[in-house]
Structure formats: structure tokens, C-alpha cells
Short mmCIF file of C-alpha atoms in Angstrom, two decimals:
data_model
loop_
_atom_site.label_atom_id
_atom_site.label_comp_id
_atom_site.label_asym_id
_atom_site.label_seq_id
_atom_site.Cartn_x
_atom_site.Cartn_y
_atom_site.Cartn_z
CA UNK A 383 41.05 38.88 -21.55
CA UNK A 384 44.22 35.44 -21.43
CA UNK A 385 47.22 35.12 -21.16
CA UNK A 386 47.19 32.38 -24.10
CA UNK A 387 45.81 31.81 -27.28
CA UNK A 388 46.27 29.51 -30.12
CA UNK A 389 47.95 27.92 -30.90
CA UNK A 390 49.77 29.25 -27.38
CA UNK A 391 50.12 25.76 -25.77
CA UNK A 392 47.42 26.08 -22.89
CA UNK A 393 44.58 24.30 -21.41
CA UNK A 394 42.91 27.57 -20.22
CA UNK A 395 43.70 29.08 -23.60
CA UNK A 396 42.52 26.27 -25.68
CA UNK A 397 39.38 27.09 -23.31
CA UNK A 398 38.91 30.77 -23.87
CA UNK A 399 38.59 30.39 -27.84
CA UNK A 400 36.05 27.33 -27.61
CA UNK A 401 34.24 29.41 -25.51
CA UNK A 402 34.43 33.18 -27.14
CA UNK A 403 33.46 31.44 -30.67
CA UNK A 404 31.23 29.79 -29.05
CA UNK A 405 30.03 33.41 -27.63
CA UNK A 406 30.27 35.22 -31.26
CA UNK A 407 27.64 32.87 -32.88
CA UNK A 408 24.75 33.49 -30.08
CA UNK A 409 22.53 36.32 -31.70
CA UNK A 410 23.29 39.95 -30.93
CA UNK A 411 26.95 39.39 -29.27
CA UNK A 412 30.73 40.20 -30.26
CA UNK A 413 33.66 38.75 -28.36
CA UNK A 414 37.03 40.61 -28.51
CA UNK A 415 40.11 39.15 -26.89
CA UNK A 416 43.22 40.11 -25.47
CA UNK A 417 46.04 37.75 -25.25
CA UNK A 418 49.80 37.78 -25.55
CA UNK A 419 52.07 37.89 -28.76
CA UNK A 420 52.20 34.38 -30.19
CA UNK A 421 55.36 32.66 -30.99
CA UNK A 422 53.18 30.47 -33.58
CA UNK A 423 50.72 31.64 -36.36
CA UNK A 424 47.66 32.77 -34.96
CA UNK A 425 44.19 31.92 -37.65
CA UNK A 426 41.84 33.67 -36.61
CA UNK A 427 39.77 33.07 -39.63
CA UNK A 428 36.40 34.00 -36.96
CA UNK A 429 33.67 36.24 -35.68
CA UNK A 430 36.06 36.62 -31.75
CA UNK A 431 38.04 39.76 -33.13
CA UNK A 432 41.54 39.08 -31.30
CA UNK A 433 43.50 41.21 -29.85
CA UNK A 434 47.44 40.27 -29.69
CA UNK A 435 49.89 42.87 -28.47
CA UNK A 436 50.56 41.81 -25.25
CA UNK A 437 54.00 41.43 -25.01
CA UNK A 438 54.23 41.63 -21.66
CA UNK A 439 51.92 41.29 -18.77
CA UNK A 440 54.40 43.68 -16.78
CA UNK A 441 52.87 46.78 -14.68
CA UNK A 442 54.21 49.11 -17.19
CA UNK A 443 51.68 48.16 -20.23
CA UNK A 444 48.77 48.93 -18.02
CA UNK A 445 48.24 51.77 -20.54
CA UNK A 446 48.53 49.72 -23.44
CA UNK A 447 45.46 47.42 -22.11
CA UNK A 448 43.70 50.47 -21.92
CA UNK A 449 44.05 51.73 -25.53
CA UNK A 450 42.75 48.52 -27.02
CA UNK A 451 39.67 48.18 -24.21
CA UNK A 452 39.10 51.60 -25.25
CA UNK A 453 38.59 50.99 -29.03
CA UNK A 454 36.64 48.24 -28.52
CA UNK A 455 34.54 49.30 -25.28
CA UNK A 456 32.97 46.16 -24.34
CA UNK A 457 29.61 46.12 -21.93
CA UNK A 458 31.91 43.18 -20.22
CA UNK A 459 35.49 42.61 -19.09
CA UNK A 460 35.80 38.59 -18.46
CA UNK A 461 39.38 38.01 -17.18
CA UNK A 462 40.31 34.19 -17.24
CA UNK A 463 43.18 32.79 -14.24
CA UNK A 464 46.04 30.97 -14.68
CA UNK A 465 47.41 30.68 -18.16
CA UNK A 466 50.74 30.37 -18.85
CA UNK A 467 50.99 33.65 -20.86
CA UNK A 468 50.80 35.39 -18.03
CA UNK A 469 54.30 37.50 -16.53
CA UNK A 470 53.82 39.79 -14.21
CA UNK A 471 51.57 41.17 -12.00
CA UNK A 472 49.26 43.12 -14.37
CA UNK A 473 46.63 40.16 -14.67
CA UNK A 474 45.70 40.96 -10.72
CA UNK A 475 45.41 44.75 -11.07
CA UNK A 476 43.65 44.64 -14.06
CA UNK A 477 39.83 43.78 -12.43
CA UNK A 478 40.42 47.26 -10.24
CA UNK A 479 41.99 49.12 -13.94
CA UNK A 480 38.76 47.70 -15.56
CA UNK A 481 36.51 48.84 -12.57
CA UNK A 482 37.56 52.42 -11.85
CA UNK A 483 37.05 53.18 -15.88
CA UNK A 484 33.95 51.81 -14.88
CA UNK A 485 33.26 48.14 -16.95
CA UNK A 486 31.91 45.54 -15.01
CA UNK A 487 34.22 42.82 -14.21
CA UNK A 488 34.15 39.18 -14.71
CA UNK A 489 36.45 36.45 -13.38
CA UNK A 490 37.29 32.25 -14.18
CA UNK A 491 39.22 30.26 -11.51
CA UNK A 492 39.59 27.53 -13.28
CA UNK A 493 42.48 26.52 -9.84
CA UNK A 494 41.56 26.99 -6.65
CA UNK A 495 42.92 29.61 -4.76
CA UNK A 496 45.03 28.99 -2.76
CA UNK A 497 46.95 26.64 -5.75
CA UNK A 498 46.76 29.64 -8.19
CA UNK A 499 49.48 32.40 -8.36
CA UNK A 500 47.56 33.91 -11.06
CA UNK A 501 44.77 35.80 -8.24
CA UNK A 502 45.26 37.21 -4.70
CA UNK A 503 43.19 39.97 -2.70
CA UNK A 504 42.87 42.49 -5.37
CA UNK A 505 41.53 40.05 -7.55
CA UNK A 506 38.31 40.73 -4.45
CA UNK A 507 38.30 44.78 -4.84
CA UNK A 508 36.80 44.22 -8.46
CA UNK A 509 34.44 41.19 -8.88
CA UNK A 510 30.89 41.51 -10.66
CA UNK A 511 30.75 37.86 -11.02
CA UNK A 512 32.58 35.03 -10.76
CA UNK A 513 32.74 31.66 -12.74
CA UNK A 514 34.30 28.02 -11.27
CA UNK A 515 35.12 25.04 -13.36
CA UNK A 516 35.79 22.91 -9.82
CA UNK A 517 32.09 22.13 -8.20
CA UNK A 518 34.24 21.96 -5.00
CA UNK A 519 35.79 25.17 -5.32
CA UNK A 520 33.56 27.38 -2.97
CA UNK A 521 33.59 24.94 -0.17
CA UNK A 522 37.49 25.34 -0.07
CA UNK A 523 37.26 28.70 -0.28
CA UNK A 524 39.21 31.02 2.80
CA UNK A 525 37.33 31.61 5.10
CA UNK A 526 37.47 35.72 5.07
CA UNK A 527 36.90 35.14 1.15
CA UNK A 528 33.60 33.92 0.82
CA UNK A 529 32.60 36.62 3.30
CA UNK A 530 33.98 39.26 1.54
CA UNK A 531 32.07 37.20 -1.77
CA UNK A 532 28.82 36.60 -0.56
CA UNK A 533 26.98 39.63 -2.59
CA UNK A 534 29.20 38.55 -5.52
CA UNK A 535 27.56 35.71 -8.08
CA UNK A 536 29.09 32.43 -7.69
CA UNK A 537 28.15 30.75 -11.20
CA UNK A 538 29.11 26.94 -11.68
CA UNK A 539 29.89 26.19 -15.12
CA UNK A 540 31.29 22.96 -15.92
CA UNK A 541 34.18 22.35 -18.07
CA UNK A 542 33.60 20.73 -21.90
CA UNK A 543 36.22 19.13 -23.82
CA UNK A 544 38.30 20.95 -26.26
CA UNK A 545 39.59 18.13 -28.59
CA UNK A 546 36.66 17.27 -31.02
CA UNK A 547 35.36 14.29 -31.88
CA UNK A 548 37.46 12.23 -35.04
CA UNK A 549 35.14 9.99 -37.01
CA UNK A 550 37.94 7.73 -38.35
CA UNK A 551 36.92 4.77 -41.18
CA UNK A 552 38.47 1.65 -40.55
CA UNK A 553 41.55 1.94 -43.02
CA UNK A 554 42.46 5.39 -41.29
CA UNK A 555 42.20 3.67 -37.82
CA UNK A 556 44.13 0.81 -38.68
CA UNK A 557 46.32 3.23 -40.03
CA UNK A 558 47.04 5.59 -37.33
CA UNK A 559 47.47 2.74 -34.82
CA UNK A 560 50.12 1.05 -36.82
CA UNK A 561 52.14 4.30 -37.40
CA UNK A 562 51.96 5.06 -33.71
CA UNK A 563 52.42 1.41 -32.10
CA UNK A 564 53.24 -1.21 -34.84
CA UNK A 565 49.96 -2.45 -34.13
CA UNK A 566 50.45 -3.16 -30.41
CA UNK A 567 47.47 -1.84 -27.84
CA UNK A 568 47.67 1.70 -26.62
CA UNK A 569 47.64 3.16 -23.90
CA UNK A 570 47.84 6.85 -23.86
CA UNK A 571 48.25 10.22 -21.42
CA UNK A 572 47.60 13.88 -22.69
CA UNK A 573 48.36 17.01 -21.99
CA UNK A 574 51.28 18.80 -20.04
CA UNK A 575 54.24 16.61 -18.35
CA UNK A 576 54.36 18.18 -15.01
CA UNK A 577 55.19 16.56 -11.73
CA UNK A 578 50.68 17.34 -10.41
CA UNK A 579 49.97 15.28 -14.06
CA UNK A 580 52.22 11.48 -12.33
CA UNK A 581 53.42 10.73 -15.89
CA UNK A 582 55.61 8.69 -14.62
CA UNK A 583 53.53 6.20 -13.41
CA UNK A 584 52.45 4.75 -16.63
CA UNK A 585 55.55 3.54 -16.73
CA UNK A 586 54.56 1.28 -13.42
CA UNK A 587 50.43 0.88 -14.84
CA UNK A 588 51.44 0.33 -18.05
CA UNK A 589 53.32 -3.26 -19.07
CA UNK A 590 55.28 -2.84 -21.79
CA UNK A 591 55.18 -6.77 -23.09
CA UNK A 592 51.79 -6.14 -23.40
CA UNK A 593 50.69 -2.57 -23.87
CA UNK A 594 53.15 0.67 -25.89
CA UNK A 595 52.64 4.06 -24.18
CA UNK A 596 51.98 7.53 -26.67
CA UNK A 597 52.74 10.11 -25.05
CA UNK A 598 51.11 13.19 -26.17
CA UNK A 599 52.88 15.90 -25.02
CA UNK A 600 56.78 17.64 -25.34
CA UNK A 601 59.20 16.45 -23.38
CA UNK A 602 62.48 18.07 -22.57
CA UNK A 603 65.68 16.86 -20.99
CA UNK A 604 66.76 20.59 -20.13
CA UNK A 605 63.06 20.28 -17.63
CA UNK A 606 64.02 18.40 -14.79
CA UNK A 607 60.79 16.10 -14.52
CA UNK A 608 60.31 15.47 -18.13
CA UNK A 609 64.08 14.52 -17.87
CA UNK A 610 63.51 11.50 -15.30
CA UNK A 611 60.22 10.74 -18.31
CA UNK A 612 63.33 10.81 -20.84
CA UNK A 613 65.22 8.78 -18.77
CA UNK A 614 62.19 6.28 -17.63
CA UNK A 615 61.47 5.32 -21.90
CA UNK A 616 65.41 4.61 -22.38
CA UNK A 617 65.09 2.09 -20.14
CA UNK A 618 65.41 -1.55 -21.47
CA UNK A 619 62.09 -2.88 -20.84
CA UNK A 620 60.53 0.23 -22.96
CA UNK A 621 63.40 0.69 -25.11
CA UNK A 622 61.47 0.85 -28.77
CA UNK A 623 58.10 0.65 -26.55
CA UNK A 624 57.15 4.59 -26.33
CA UNK A 625 55.95 7.45 -28.82
CA UNK A 626 56.67 11.31 -27.93
CA UNK A 627 54.40 12.71 -30.45
CA UNK A 628 55.00 15.86 -29.48
CA UNK A 629 52.62 19.50 -29.15
CA UNK A 630 49.50 18.05 -31.59
CA UNK A 631 46.55 20.08 -33.12
CA UNK A 632 43.38 19.50 -31.39
CA UNK A 633 42.48 17.26 -33.99
CA UNK A 634 45.26 15.11 -34.37
CA UNK A 635 44.35 14.69 -30.11
CA UNK A 636 40.78 13.46 -31.62
CA UNK A 637 42.86 10.87 -33.93
CA UNK A 638 44.55 9.47 -31.25
CA UNK A 639 42.04 9.49 -28.53
CA UNK A 640 39.63 7.76 -31.35
CA UNK A 641 41.61 4.53 -32.04
CA UNK A 642 43.80 4.12 -28.09
CA UNK A 643 42.97 1.04 -26.43
CA UNK A 644 43.32 3.10 -23.25
CA UNK A 645 43.78 6.72 -21.41
CA UNK A 646 45.06 7.86 -18.50
CA UNK A 647 44.87 10.32 -16.17
CA UNK A 648 47.23 9.17 -13.13
CA UNK A 649 47.41 12.54 -11.15
CA UNK A 650 48.76 12.48 -7.38
CA UNK A 651 46.11 14.33 -6.15
CA UNK A 652 43.07 13.47 -8.40
CA UNK A 653 41.71 14.64 -11.66
CA UNK A 654 37.74 15.16 -11.72
CA UNK A 655 34.99 16.99 -13.96
CA UNK A 656 36.50 20.35 -14.35
CA UNK A 657 39.39 18.20 -16.92
CA UNK A 658 38.83 18.79 -20.26
CA UNK A 659 41.85 15.72 -21.02
CA UNK A 660 39.21 13.69 -18.92
CA UNK A 661 36.59 15.22 -21.06
CA UNK A 662 38.02 14.42 -24.34
CA UNK A 663 39.09 10.95 -23.56
CA UNK A 664 35.56 10.31 -22.17
CA UNK A 665 33.73 11.55 -24.99
CA UNK A 666 35.73 10.14 -27.44
CA UNK A 667 34.74 6.74 -26.29
CA UNK A 668 37.95 5.65 -25.34
CA UNK A 669 38.21 3.72 -21.84
CA UNK A 670 40.13 5.68 -19.20
CA UNK A 671 41.60 5.43 -15.83
CA UNK A 672 41.32 8.33 -13.93
CA UNK A 673 42.52 8.58 -10.07
CA UNK A 674 40.11 10.74 -7.74
CA UNK A 675 40.27 12.18 -3.70
CA UNK A 676 36.69 11.27 -3.92
CA UNK A 677 34.93 8.27 -2.56
CA UNK A 678 31.94 7.67 -4.24
CA UNK A 679 33.57 7.64 -7.58
CA UNK A 680 35.64 4.79 -6.76
CA UNK A 681 35.44 1.98 -9.45
CA UNK A 682 34.31 1.48 -12.97
CA UNK A 683 31.48 4.01 -14.15
CA UNK A 684 30.00 2.18 -17.61
CA UNK A 685 28.38 5.39 -18.92
CA UNK A 686 30.67 7.16 -18.66
CA UNK A 687 33.65 4.46 -19.24
CA UNK A 688 35.89 5.43 -16.75
CA UNK A 689 37.44 3.50 -14.12
CA UNK A 690 38.51 5.68 -10.45
CA UNK A 691 41.10 4.84 -8.45
CA UNK A 692 42.40 6.40 -4.80
CA UNK A 693 45.45 8.79 -6.23
CA UNK A 694 47.95 6.41 -4.83
CA UNK A 695 46.38 2.14 -5.98
CA UNK A 696 48.99 1.82 -8.65
CA UNK A 697 47.74 -1.82 -8.35
CA UNK A 698 44.33 -1.73 -8.96
CA UNK A 699 44.90 0.82 -12.23
CA UNK A 700 47.40 -2.07 -13.69
CA UNK A 701 44.55 -4.29 -12.85
CA UNK A 702 41.62 -2.40 -14.30
CA UNK A 703 44.03 -1.28 -17.44
CA UNK A 704 44.12 -5.46 -17.61
CA UNK A 705 40.48 -6.04 -17.06
CA UNK A 706 39.36 -2.76 -19.33
CA UNK A 707 42.07 -2.44 -21.95
CA UNK A 708 40.46 -2.37 -25.19
CA UNK A 709 36.70 -0.90 -23.79
CA UNK A 710 34.67 1.33 -26.22
CA UNK A 711 31.28 3.07 -25.63
CA UNK A 712 29.83 5.55 -28.91
CA UNK A 713 31.52 8.75 -28.98
CA UNK A 714 29.36 11.98 -27.77
CA UNK A 715 28.81 13.86 -30.74
CA UNK A 716 27.27 17.19 -29.35
CA UNK A 717 28.10 20.56 -28.61
CA UNK A 718 28.76 20.66 -25.23
CA UNK A 719 30.42 24.53 -25.63
CA UNK A 720 26.81 26.37 -26.80
CA UNK A 721 25.18 25.39 -23.22
CA UNK A 722 28.33 26.39 -21.65
CA UNK A 723 28.07 30.00 -24.03
CA UNK A 724 24.28 30.37 -22.95
CA UNK A 725 25.03 30.41 -19.25
CA UNK A 726 28.08 33.11 -19.20
CA UNK A 727 25.28 34.74 -21.69
CA UNK A 728 22.81 35.07 -18.44
CA UNK A 729 25.54 36.17 -16.31
CA UNK A 730 26.70 39.36 -18.16
CA UNK A 731 23.13 39.86 -19.06
CA UNK A 732 22.65 40.73 -15.37
CA UNK A 733 25.45 42.92 -14.62
#
């Protein structure tokens, strides 16, 4: 179950789709996804059954979910938290409902408990297994939750990129780069434009006399933070030196990463291996600057082509961008989702 699923704009929704398809490709596994009605045009031409039935996630719709579950009769119910599409309290009580109906419940928490409004103490009443993607999640759980989960299988399964690695000819690379920046070096960001992403920092880290910013995200002037980004674009130094692509398909994002001279993730609270965007940039081979709170990661990592800086060291990120701009490593052509699916199946079979 996930509140969002492609073509919805949601990182956890994309993660859910990749996991569902990878699981469905394994022998003897049948997968269904319960999700929201989509405003976009779905393309569910996979082995996964997708039930797009939820108009909202309010408590009164619990019977609607029960009808879907009764049709599919799963061996395991797996719920993803959080997603953009959840807009009610139903996801918090859903695990209890499923346990009362006799189904084992697995939950994946993509954020720390104290940061995630989609989970609360009710989730703990019906959790037969907990998957987490942040390596420090368990250590940062409140003590009473650690005690409550002491007999629950807690399984760390690292995130994987949802962006395919693009294979482009030289002519295609030149064409895409010219289209985006007129041939100037591209400094890129992709993801959602929210305050916790630090998108405004790109305008300080990058140099308008040398770089062209490409923002792969939606910007809406009715959103206060995004309006700030739009105003920065209109400053004399940056006017005409920023391209906003809007939301793009995974394939198109992969193509842009293939021609980017640098990718920046200057998150105020730090990035990490749980960030699928960071993994996508690494797999594409693009030089990446990212912030971190882990002192052991500071500096340039040649094998990953990533420079990690302290969250507040803007000048350090400027220096790193100048030094490593255009550095690329060989793209990683590997289906990591097969391993992710295998680890999930191993957990399911223990329940």
C-alpha cells in the first residue's frame, strides 16, 4: 500500500513501483498495489496489479480497502510511509485493521519516527516486520519505541535509484546539452523544491559567469519557498542562466544526468545513502556535491565521484565545484532492485 504511485510525483511512490515490479519478476510471487486515484495517465503495463481506488485516505474509507484486500487475499500486507498521497488518518490505523483481518503486516519507514507525521504509536500495535532505509533509524528511535519493537524483525534494506542510467551517443549528448544550456557547463539539481532541500543555495554555490543552472523540479509562484527560487532566477546575475524543466520522466532525468557537469544536493540537514536522488547521480557517473552530518564522510570520494561537505560550508562547496566540475566516472549499469526485492522476499517468508 502506498498513497502515491507513478505517474504521481512522489519519491516513495517511485520506490514502491520499482520494488513491486522487481518482486513480481521473482518466481512464485504475485504483487498488487493499493493506491490513490491518479490525476495523471497511468501506464500499468506490468505484472503488478494496481488498484487505483482511493479518493482519499480518511477513516470512513476503511471498508473500501477491505473490499480490495478481500479480492486479492494477500499473504503479506506491506505499507510504505510516508507518501505525498496520504491525506487522512487511515494509513495510521490500517496496520491494525489488517492484523484484525488476519494478515501479517510489514511497514517501511522512509523517515525517522520523530520527523514523520504519517506514523505514530498506532503503527506499533500491528507491525510484524519493519523495513528501514536510513541506517541510523533504529538508533534514533525514542527509547520506548525501541522497547516496543524489541521482538519485531527490523531489517535495513538500502534504497536504490529509481532513475535509469541513460546511454547516449556523442551527438545526443551535445544536442541535450545545447538544448538545456546553450553548451555552457551544467550545474544540476533534481527533486522537490522545498526548504529542506536547500535549492536556494545553488545560486550561491554556482557561478553565473561560468555555469548554467538546470533545475529538474516544479516551481510554483503560489508556493512561498518556490516563489523565492523564481525571484532568485530573475536577479541580474542569473537572468537567462537558469533552465527549469518542471517534472520530468525518469528516462529524461537520466538523460540530463548523463550530460550534467555537476549535480548539487546542498540539503541544510544533510544527505545520505537513503537519498535516491543522490544514488541516481552516482550511478550516472556525474560529479556530485552533497552535504552531510557525518564527519567521517567529509571530502572527495573518488570511487563515488561525490564530494561531501559540512551542511553550512558554502565556500567549501564552491571550491569543490570549481575543482571537480566535469569530472565523470563510468556509469553503473546494474539492476540493484533485484537484490532489494530478494531481501524483501526473505523477510516476507519468515512471517
